[in-house]
Amino acid sequence: MKKIGVLTSGGDAPGMNAAVRAAVRCGIDKGMEVYGIKRGYEGLLDGEITKMEWHSVGDILQRGGTILRTARSPRFHEDNWIDHGARILGAFGIEGVVVIGGDGSFRGGVELAKRGITVMGVPGTIDNDLGYTDYTIGFDTAVNTILGLITNIRDTSSSHERSTIIEVMGRHCGDLALHSGISGGADVILVPEVECDINEICRRVLEGQATGKGHSLIVMAEGFDMDSSELAKTLEEMTGREARTVVPGYIQRGGSPTEKDRLIATTTAAKAVDLLYDDEDSKAIGVFNGKVVALDLQEALEVKGEFNRDLYELSNVLGKGR
Ligand code: F6P
């Protein structure tokens, strides 16, 4: 393969730039021409493709976001537009693409693969919701960002003796809530994977109050089946203690990537380029038991993620009022 492309797609994630840098430099090092495709599949459809040089990716390793920009592309769900995208790649002579993104981006990649383009998926999303890999790029940075917020909120929550609900991102996956919650010492963690009704939440907060806890911290995943403001209202009524809701939103998606995100971005993107160079079929690159692995792209999307129930149970023990 002589010419390859690289794009970032879907929600941005810290570490995407590190992946772009590795893809560009490893490709050039192997003697290939590397093209940057702007704004994900949207930019592909509009032909926003430029040749990247070694220096095009200088000074970006430490930056959050993505220099290639990103987008969600409703057009890329339609067959005629996907055909158009494949034709545009053909016009540039691009035979393989490194797609950095989440499951929606990989699904777009599967469609391109059906049209003769080799696609290597690099997992970039703060949600950690791709079942085939232990880890997605951006998750570690986002967890640490949330942890910083929990630490700040803890101060004011305890001064005012309040209950505070912190609603974090993650779509249908509770990993961001679980990891930040257990590491931040949350009293209650609410995730889509585990049912927990309002009575149980109130009981647990009340048990904490009864044993002298001055305040309560609840970390709730956005995919949990409850409205955080409604929950705050009910908690106030049931516990007699003021409750507040904090929704950090996009703050969670920005910031300089951690060492872990930079390293995983670098090694998985390098692997993607190796596989393109070796003319392998389309794959999803991931991390399994600490090693970089590659699975068939379509099959990878079918792997169901396993929620870490043990960690969740442990958080319940540690958050108890006793
Ligand atoms: O997938 C990443 C993510 O940040 C999710 O956690 C969140 O639900 C979603 O993207 C928000 O998407 P948008 O940027 O389109 O508002």
mmCIF file of C-alpha atoms and ligand atoms in Angstrom:
data_model
loop_
_atom_site.group_PDB
_atom_site.id
_atom_site.type_symbol
_atom_site.label_atom_id
_atom_site.label_comp_id
_atom_site.label_asym_id
_atom_site.label_seq_id
_atom_site.Cartn_x
_atom_site.Cartn_y
_atom_site.Cartn_z
ATOM 1 C CA MET A 1 0.000 0.000 0.000
ATOM 2 C CA LYS A 2 1.453 3.337 -1.058
ATOM 3 C CA LYS A 3 -1.130 5.884 0.059
ATOM 4 C CA ILE A 4 -3.123 5.859 3.273
ATOM 5 C CA GLY A 5 -5.515 8.264 4.966
ATOM 6 C CA VAL A 6 -6.185 9.112 8.589
ATOM 7 C CA LEU A 7 -9.326 10.606 10.088
ATOM 8 C CA THR A 8 -10.875 11.256 13.491
ATOM 9 C CA SER A 9 -14.619 10.856 13.837
ATOM 10 C CA GLY A 10 -17.421 11.131 16.423
ATOM 11 C CA GLY A 11 -16.890 12.767 19.815
ATOM 12 C CA ASP A 12 -13.309 13.955 20.250
ATOM 13 C CA ALA A 13 -11.126 12.370 22.924
ATOM 14 C CA PRO A 14 -7.816 13.388 24.510
ATOM 15 C CA GLY A 15 -5.095 11.329 22.851
ATOM 16 C CA MET A 16 -6.553 11.490 19.337
ATOM 17 C CA ASN A 17 -3.732 13.840 18.340
ATOM 18 C CA ALA A 18 -1.158 11.392 19.646
ATOM 19 C CA ALA A 19 -2.771 8.728 17.437
ATOM 20 C CA VAL A 20 -2.778 11.016 14.382
ATOM 21 C CA ARG A 21 0.891 11.837 14.971
ATOM 22 C CA ALA A 22 1.863 8.174 15.223
ATOM 23 C CA ALA A 23 -0.164 7.231 12.121
ATOM 24 C CA VAL A 24 1.397 10.008 10.033
ATOM 25 C CA ARG A 25 4.972 9.490 11.150
ATOM 26 C CA CYS A 26 4.916 5.684 11.079
ATOM 27 C CA GLY A 27 3.359 5.798 7.609
ATOM 28 C CA ILE A 28 5.974 8.212 6.263
ATOM 29 C CA ASP A 29 8.722 6.177 7.928
ATOM 30 C CA LYS A 30 7.531 3.142 5.971
ATOM 31 C CA GLY A 31 7.687 5.092 2.719
ATOM 32 C CA MET A 32 3.949 5.654 2.342
ATOM 33 C CA GLU A 33 2.148 8.903 1.552
ATOM 34 C CA VAL A 34 -0.212 9.824 4.374
ATOM 35 C CA TYR A 35 -3.281 11.997 3.825
ATOM 36 C CA GLY A 36 -5.203 13.784 6.558
ATOM 37 C CA ILE A 37 -8.973 13.681 6.079
ATOM 38 C CA LYS A 38 -10.613 16.633 7.825
ATOM 39 C CA ARG A 39 -13.860 16.516 9.886
ATOM 40 C CA GLY A 40 -14.225 12.740 9.826
ATOM 41 C CA TYR A 41 -16.553 11.224 7.251
ATOM 42 C CA GLU A 42 -18.114 14.634 6.625
ATOM 43 C CA GLY A 43 -14.805 15.990 5.359
ATOM 44 C CA LEU A 44 -14.242 12.827 3.334
ATOM 45 C CA LEU A 45 -17.534 13.380 1.522
ATOM 46 C CA ASP A 46 -16.535 16.976 0.831
ATOM 47 C CA GLY A 47 -13.074 15.957 -0.390
ATOM 48 C CA GLU A 48 -11.226 17.765 2.419
ATOM 49 C CA ILE A 49 -8.066 15.715 2.085
ATOM 50 C CA THR A 50 -4.490 17.001 2.292
ATOM 51 C CA LYS A 51 -1.102 15.350 2.283
ATOM 52 C CA MET A 52 0.534 15.294 5.697
ATOM 53 C CA GLU A 53 4.245 15.758 6.295
ATOM 54 C CA TRP A 54 6.393 14.733 9.253
ATOM 55 C CA HIS A 55 6.243 18.292 10.621
ATOM 56 C CA SER A 56 2.431 18.575 10.101
ATOM 57 C CA VAL A 57 2.022 16.655 13.356
ATOM 58 C CA GLY A 58 4.724 18.419 15.364
ATOM 59 C CA ASP A 59 3.784 19.846 18.764
ATOM 60 C CA ILE A 60 0.381 18.121 18.942
ATOM 61 C CA LEU A 61 1.122 15.116 21.176
ATOM 62 C CA GLN A 62 0.203 17.020 24.322
ATOM 63 C CA ARG A 63 -2.910 18.684 22.930
ATOM 64 C CA GLY A 64 -6.479 17.550 23.601
ATOM 65 C CA GLY A 65 -9.084 17.573 20.819
ATOM 66 C CA THR A 66 -8.027 16.674 17.289
ATOM 67 C CA ILE A 67 -6.120 18.786 14.771
ATOM 68 C CA LEU A 68 -7.998 16.968 12.001
ATOM 69 C CA ARG A 69 -11.289 18.152 13.517
ATOM 70 C CA THR A 70 -14.167 15.733 13.900
ATOM 71 C CA ALA A 71 -17.861 15.437 13.180
ATOM 72 C CA ARG A 72 -20.817 13.119 13.373
ATOM 73 C CA SER A 73 -21.939 12.417 9.829
ATOM 74 C CA PRO A 74 -25.623 11.643 9.205
ATOM 75 C CA ARG A 75 -24.825 11.500 5.452
ATOM 76 C CA PHE A 76 -22.456 8.599 5.996
ATOM 77 C CA HIS A 77 -25.399 6.392 7.015
ATOM 78 C CA GLU A 78 -26.692 6.462 3.456
ATOM 79 C CA ASP A 79 -25.425 4.020 0.831
ATOM 80 C CA ASN A 80 -25.092 6.554 -1.948
ATOM 81 C CA TRP A 81 -22.973 8.834 0.242
ATOM 82 C CA ILE A 82 -20.770 5.943 1.371
ATOM 83 C CA ASP A 83 -20.250 5.031 -2.307
ATOM 84 C CA HIS A 84 -19.321 8.664 -2.893
ATOM 85 C CA GLY A 85 -16.786 8.531 -0.017
ATOM 86 C CA ALA A 86 -15.161 5.398 -1.456
ATOM 87 C CA ARG A 87 -14.966 7.063 -4.877
ATOM 88 C CA ILE A 88 -13.285 10.140 -3.389
ATOM 89 C CA LEU A 89 -10.655 7.944 -1.719
ATOM 90 C CA GLY A 90 -10.162 6.186 -5.043
ATOM 91 C CA ALA A 91 -9.621 9.542 -6.762
ATOM 92 C CA PHE A 92 -6.763 10.249 -4.343
ATOM 93 C CA GLY A 93 -5.378 6.733 -4.760
ATOM 94 C CA ILE A 94 -5.923 6.061 -1.046
ATOM 95 C CA GLU A 95 -6.318 2.333 -0.437
ATOM 96 C CA GLY A 96 -6.390 2.225 3.349
ATOM 97 C CA VAL A 97 -7.624 4.494 6.138
ATOM 98 C CA VAL A 98 -6.871 4.706 9.852
ATOM 99 C CA VAL A 99 -10.193 5.605 11.494
ATOM 100 C CA ILE A 100 -9.821 6.954 15.030
ATOM 101 C CA GLY A 101 -13.162 6.996 16.833
ATOM 102 C CA GLY A 102 -15.871 4.986 18.556
ATOM 103 C CA ASP A 103 -18.409 2.387 17.448
ATOM 104 C CA GLY A 104 -20.267 4.687 15.034
ATOM 105 C CA SER A 105 -16.983 5.528 13.320
ATOM 106 C CA PHE A 106 -16.077 1.841 13.099
ATOM 107 C CA ARG A 107 -19.476 1.078 11.548
ATOM 108 C CA GLY A 108 -18.722 3.654 8.880
ATOM 109 C CA GLY A 109 -15.387 1.879 8.423
ATOM 110 C CA VAL A 110 -17.111 -1.470 7.890
ATOM 111 C CA GLU A 111 -19.151 0.118 5.098
ATOM 112 C CA LEU A 112 -16.023 1.511 3.444
ATOM 113 C CA ALA A 113 -14.369 -1.904 3.742
ATOM 114 C CA LYS A 114 -17.304 -3.420 1.822
ATOM 115 C CA ARG A 115 -16.383 -1.005 -0.970
ATOM 116 C CA GLY A 116 -12.772 -2.147 -1.203
ATOM 117 C CA ILE A 117 -11.056 0.288 1.186
ATOM 118 C CA THR A 118 -9.012 -1.281 3.981
ATOM 119 C CA VAL A 119 -9.934 0.282 7.312
ATOM 120 C CA MET A 120 -7.988 0.032 10.547
ATOM 121 C CA GLY A 121 -10.028 1.200 13.547
ATOM 122 C CA VAL A 122 -8.214 2.835 16.448
ATOM 123 C CA PRO A 123 -10.473 3.125 19.530
ATOM 124 C CA GLY A 124 -10.873 6.806 20.407
ATOM 125 C CA THR A 125 -13.682 7.702 22.791
ATOM 126 C CA ILE A 126 -13.832 8.808 26.415
ATOM 127 C CA ASP A 127 -16.710 6.353 26.991
ATOM 128 C CA ASN A 128 -14.659 3.111 27.097
ATOM 129 C CA ASP A 129 -17.651 1.433 25.532
ATOM 130 C CA LEU A 130 -16.029 -0.754 22.858
ATOM 131 C CA GLY A 131 -16.419 -4.334 24.037
ATOM 132 C CA TYR A 132 -13.493 -5.860 22.119
ATOM 133 C CA THR A 133 -10.864 -3.720 23.845
ATOM 134 C CA ASP A 134 -10.046 -3.268 27.521
ATOM 135 C CA TYR A 135 -9.428 0.346 26.897
ATOM 136 C CA THR A 136 -10.292 3.304 24.649
ATOM 137 C CA ILE A 137 -8.151 6.391 24.075
ATOM 138 C CA GLY A 138 -9.331 9.366 26.130
ATOM 139 C CA PHE A 139 -10.923 7.397 28.955
ATOM 140 C CA ASP A 140 -8.036 7.804 31.387
ATOM 141 C CA THR A 141 -7.793 11.562 30.852
ATOM 142 C CA ALA A 142 -11.558 11.986 31.230
ATOM 143 C CA VAL A 143 -11.605 9.933 34.451
ATOM 144 C CA ASN A 144 -8.815 12.086 35.863
ATOM 145 C CA THR A 145 -10.623 15.279 34.847
ATOM 146 C CA ILE A 146 -13.758 14.069 36.626
ATOM 147 C CA LEU A 147 -11.680 13.099 39.661
ATOM 148 C CA GLY A 148 -10.382 16.667 39.897
ATOM 149 C CA LEU A 149 -13.954 17.931 39.822
ATOM 150 C CA ILE A 150 -15.053 15.463 42.493
ATOM 151 C CA THR A 151 -12.229 16.669 44.718
ATOM 152 C CA ASN A 152 -13.356 20.287 44.362
ATOM 153 C CA ILE A 153 -17.013 19.444 44.798
ATOM 154 C CA ARG A 154 -16.209 17.391 47.902
ATOM 155 C CA ASP A 155 -14.828 20.534 49.599
ATOM 156 C CA THR A 156 -17.914 22.641 49.107
ATOM 157 C CA SER A 157 -20.336 19.760 49.547
ATOM 158 C CA SER A 158 -18.884 18.989 52.953
ATOM 159 C CA SER A 159 -18.748 22.663 54.044
ATOM 160 C CA HIS A 160 -22.428 23.057 53.242
ATOM 161 C CA GLU A 161 -23.434 19.553 54.382
ATOM 162 C CA ARG A 162 -25.151 18.851 51.065
ATOM 163 C CA SER A 163 -25.788 15.925 48.816
ATOM 164 C CA THR A 164 -24.227 16.504 45.409
ATOM 165 C CA ILE A 165 -25.001 14.521 42.291
ATOM 166 C CA ILE A 166 -22.318 14.658 39.624
ATOM 167 C CA GLU A 167 -23.697 13.531 36.262
ATOM 168 C CA VAL A 168 -20.916 12.280 34.019
ATOM 169 C CA MET A 169 -20.789 11.318 30.338
ATOM 170 C CA GLY A 170 -20.458 7.811 28.915
ATOM 171 C CA ARG A 171 -23.595 7.344 26.805
ATOM 172 C CA HIS A 172 -24.889 3.835 27.630
ATOM 173 C CA CYS A 173 -21.725 2.829 29.460
ATOM 174 C CA GLY A 174 -21.113 3.295 33.193
ATOM 175 C CA ASP A 175 -17.310 3.025 33.136
ATOM 176 C CA LEU A 176 -16.599 6.758 33.494
ATOM 177 C CA ALA A 177 -18.940 6.921 36.498
ATOM 178 C CA LEU A 178 -17.598 3.724 38.035
ATOM 179 C CA HIS A 179 -13.906 4.553 37.739
ATOM 180 C CA SER A 180 -14.175 8.198 38.760
ATOM 181 C CA GLY A 181 -16.689 7.351 41.471
ATOM 182 C CA ILE A 182 -14.653 4.636 43.157
ATOM 183 C CA SER A 183 -11.420 6.626 42.878
ATOM 184 C CA GLY A 184 -13.138 9.777 44.136
ATOM 185 C CA GLY A 185 -14.779 8.047 47.108
ATOM 186 C CA ALA A 186 -18.382 8.476 45.978
ATOM 187 C CA ASP A 187 -21.023 7.282 48.437
ATOM 188 C CA VAL A 188 -23.288 6.074 45.654
ATOM 189 C CA ILE A 189 -22.478 5.268 42.013
ATOM 190 C CA LEU A 190 -25.331 4.991 39.522
ATOM 191 C CA VAL A 191 -24.730 3.260 36.196
ATOM 192 C CA PRO A 192 -26.970 2.002 33.372
ATOM 193 C CA GLU A 193 -25.688 -1.555 33.850
ATOM 194 C CA VAL A 194 -27.119 -1.890 37.392
ATOM 195 C CA GLU A 195 -30.633 -1.070 38.534
ATOM 196 C CA CYS A 196 -31.005 1.061 41.634
ATOM 197 C CA ASP A 197 -34.341 2.609 42.544
ATOM 198 C CA ILE A 198 -34.957 5.931 44.249
ATOM 199 C CA ASN A 199 -35.763 4.260 47.597
ATOM 200 C CA GLU A 200 -32.448 2.495 47.681
ATOM 201 C CA ILE A 201 -30.547 5.684 46.819
ATOM 202 C CA CYS A 202 -32.357 7.602 49.568
ATOM 203 C CA ARG A 203 -31.838 4.772 52.056
ATOM 204 C CA ARG A 204 -28.124 4.743 51.399
ATOM 205 C CA VAL A 205 -27.804 8.502 51.800
ATOM 206 C CA LEU A 206 -29.874 8.373 55.005
ATOM 207 C CA GLU A 207 -27.727 5.544 56.410
ATOM 208 C CA GLY A 208 -24.702 7.751 55.788
ATOM 209 C CA GLN A 209 -26.336 10.693 57.533
ATOM 210 C CA ALA A 210 -27.343 8.542 60.488
ATOM 211 C CA THR A 211 -23.758 7.428 61.002
ATOM 212 C CA GLY A 212 -22.447 10.972 60.905
ATOM 213 C CA LYS A 213 -21.467 11.500 57.277
ATOM 214 C CA GLY A 214 -21.453 15.255 56.841
ATOM 215 C CA HIS A 215 -22.349 15.177 53.159
ATOM 216 C CA SER A 216 -22.968 12.759 50.286
ATOM 217 C CA LEU A 217 -21.453 12.455 46.856
ATOM 218 C CA ILE A 218 -23.344 10.597 44.171
ATOM 219 C CA VAL A 219 -21.713 9.969 40.796
ATOM 220 C CA MET A 220 -24.324 9.206 38.179
ATOM 221 C CA ALA A 221 -23.707 8.103 34.585
ATOM 222 C CA GLU A 222 -25.714 10.058 32.001
ATOM 223 C CA GLY A 223 -27.103 6.722 30.765
ATOM 224 C CA PHE A 224 -28.612 5.883 34.170
ATOM 225 C CA ASP A 225 -32.366 5.785 33.993
ATOM 226 C CA MET A 226 -33.104 8.861 36.113
ATOM 227 C CA ASP A 227 -33.059 12.619 35.713
ATOM 228 C CA SER A 228 -30.355 14.073 37.961
ATOM 229 C CA SER A 229 -32.371 17.210 38.844
ATOM 230 C CA GLU A 230 -35.394 15.084 39.748
ATOM 231 C CA LEU A 231 -33.149 12.883 41.854
ATOM 232 C CA ALA A 232 -31.811 15.952 43.698
ATOM 233 C CA LYS A 233 -35.362 17.133 44.395
ATOM 234 C CA THR A 234 -36.445 13.773 45.774
ATOM 235 C CA LEU A 235 -33.285 13.473 47.845
ATOM 236 C CA GLU A 236 -33.931 16.867 49.448
ATOM 237 C CA GLU A 237 -37.490 15.869 50.313
ATOM 238 C CA MET A 238 -36.525 12.455 51.678
ATOM 239 C CA THR A 239 -33.341 13.353 53.566
ATOM 240 C CA GLY A 240 -34.040 16.920 54.657
ATOM 241 C CA ARG A 241 -30.595 17.844 53.403
ATOM 242 C CA GLU A 242 -29.957 20.275 50.543
ATOM 243 C CA ALA A 243 -29.003 18.642 47.261
ATOM 244 C CA ARG A 244 -27.244 20.038 44.205
ATOM 245 C CA THR A 245 -26.596 18.719 40.714
ATOM 246 C CA VAL A 246 -23.393 19.238 38.748
ATOM 247 C CA VAL A 247 -23.202 18.340 35.046
ATOM 248 C CA PRO A 248 -19.605 18.910 33.894
ATOM 249 C CA GLY A 249 -20.492 18.185 30.233
ATOM 250 C CA TYR A 250 -17.813 18.838 27.642
ATOM 251 C CA ILE A 251 -15.200 19.729 30.266
ATOM 252 C CA GLN A 252 -14.772 15.947 30.425
ATOM 253 C CA ARG A 253 -13.789 15.697 26.769
ATOM 254 C CA GLY A 254 -10.990 18.270 26.732
ATOM 255 C CA GLY A 255 -7.557 18.632 28.230
ATOM 256 C CA SER A 256 -4.040 17.392 27.737
ATOM 257 C CA PRO A 257 -3.969 13.574 27.511
ATOM 258 C CA THR A 258 -2.439 11.533 30.317
ATOM 259 C CA GLU A 259 0.639 9.376 29.757
ATOM 260 C CA LYS A 260 -1.611 6.323 29.459
ATOM 261 C CA ASP A 261 -3.743 7.877 26.733
ATOM 262 C CA ARG A 262 -0.712 9.119 24.804
ATOM 263 C CA LEU A 263 0.990 5.739 24.970
ATOM 264 C CA ILE A 264 -2.049 3.693 23.987
ATOM 265 C CA ALA A 265 -2.875 6.146 21.190
ATOM 266 C CA THR A 266 0.675 5.933 19.899
ATOM 267 C CA THR A 267 1.002 2.151 20.021
ATOM 268 C CA THR A 268 -2.441 1.339 18.612
ATOM 269 C CA ALA A 269 -2.091 3.824 15.730
ATOM 270 C CA ALA A 270 1.394 2.485 14.962
ATOM 271 C CA LYS A 271 -0.075 -1.023 14.843
ATOM 272 C CA ALA A 272 -2.803 0.175 12.464
ATOM 273 C CA VAL A 273 -0.165 1.493 10.070
ATOM 274 C CA ASP A 274 1.885 -1.736 10.323
ATOM 275 C CA LEU A 275 -1.195 -3.720 9.321
ATOM 276 C CA LEU A 276 -1.937 -1.426 6.366
ATOM 277 C CA TYR A 277 1.665 -1.685 5.253
ATOM 278 C CA ASP A 278 1.406 -5.478 5.427
ATOM 279 C CA ASP A 279 -1.792 -5.373 3.309
ATOM 280 C CA GLU A 280 -3.862 -7.034 6.032
ATOM 281 C CA ASP A 281 -7.665 -6.993 5.906
ATOM 282 C CA SER A 282 -9.631 -4.400 7.875
ATOM 283 C CA LYS A 283 -9.128 -4.654 11.640
ATOM 284 C CA ALA A 284 -10.013 -3.013 14.937
ATOM 285 C CA ILE A 285 -6.953 -2.376 17.061
ATOM 286 C CA GLY A 286 -7.287 -2.584 20.829
ATOM 287 C CA VAL A 287 -5.645 -3.491 24.083
ATOM 288 C CA PHE A 288 -6.201 -6.838 25.762
ATOM 289 C CA ASN A 289 -4.379 -7.880 28.943
ATOM 290 C CA GLY A 290 -1.891 -5.060 28.436
ATOM 291 C CA LYS A 291 -1.023 -6.035 24.853
ATOM 292 C CA VAL A 292 -1.950 -4.327 21.585
ATOM 293 C CA VAL A 293 -4.250 -6.662 19.627
ATOM 294 C CA ALA A 294 -6.089 -6.598 16.289
ATOM 295 C CA LEU A 295 -9.441 -8.239 15.540
ATOM 296 C CA ASP A 296 -11.522 -8.397 12.398
ATOM 297 C CA LEU A 297 -13.306 -5.026 12.205
ATOM 298 C CA GLN A 298 -16.846 -6.370 11.861
ATOM 299 C CA GLU A 299 -16.346 -9.080 14.492
ATOM 300 C CA ALA A 300 -14.869 -6.574 16.945
ATOM 301 C CA LEU A 301 -18.080 -4.547 16.795
ATOM 302 C CA GLU A 302 -20.079 -7.603 17.812
ATOM 303 C CA VAL A 303 -18.091 -8.236 21.017
ATOM 304 C CA LYS A 304 -20.183 -7.304 24.051
ATOM 305 C CA GLY A 305 -18.421 -5.317 26.742
ATOM 306 C CA GLU A 306 -18.426 -6.724 30.248
ATOM 307 C CA PHE A 307 -19.244 -4.336 33.070
ATOM 308 C CA ASN A 308 -16.896 -4.720 36.023
ATOM 309 C CA ARG A 309 -19.464 -5.851 38.555
ATOM 310 C CA ASP A 310 -16.833 -6.673 41.197
ATOM 311 C CA LEU A 311 -15.544 -3.114 41.142
ATOM 312 C CA TYR A 312 -19.107 -1.860 41.419
ATOM 313 C CA GLU A 313 -19.821 -4.114 44.428
ATOM 314 C CA LEU A 314 -16.603 -2.921 46.041
ATOM 315 C CA SER A 315 -17.672 0.690 45.581
ATOM 316 C CA ASN A 316 -20.950 -0.152 47.333
ATOM 317 C CA VAL A 317 -19.082 -1.565 50.325
ATOM 318 C CA LEU A 318 -16.748 1.416 50.551
ATOM 319 C CA GLY A 319 -19.570 3.939 50.194
ATOM 320 C CA LYS A 320 -21.617 2.431 53.052
ATOM 321 C CA GLY A 321 -22.635 4.417 56.085
ATOM 322 C CA ARG A 322 -21.635 2.340 59.136
HETATM 323 O O1 F6P B 1 -19.164 9.493 22.902
HETATM 324 C C1 F6P B 1 -18.574 10.529 23.589
HETATM 325 C C2 F6P B 1 -19.601 11.435 24.185
HETATM 326 O O2 F6P B 1 -18.929 12.480 24.859
HETATM 327 C C3 F6P B 1 -20.615 10.766 25.106
HETATM 328 O O3 F6P B 1 -20.104 10.542 26.391
HETATM 329 C C4 F6P B 1 -21.737 11.759 25.058
HETATM 330 O O4 F6P B 1 -22.970 11.146 25.358
HETATM 331 C C5 F6P B 1 -21.700 12.213 23.634
HETATM 332 O O5 F6P B 1 -20.387 12.007 23.185
HETATM 333 C C6 F6P B 1 -22.072 13.663 23.406
HETATM 334 O O6 F6P B 1 -22.085 13.873 22.028
HETATM 335 P P1 F6P B 1 -22.102 15.284 21.294
HETATM 336 O O7 F6P B 1 -20.697 15.774 21.272
HETATM 337 O O8 F6P B 1 -22.586 14.968 19.937
HETATM 338 O O9 F6P B 1 -22.986 16.172 22.100
#
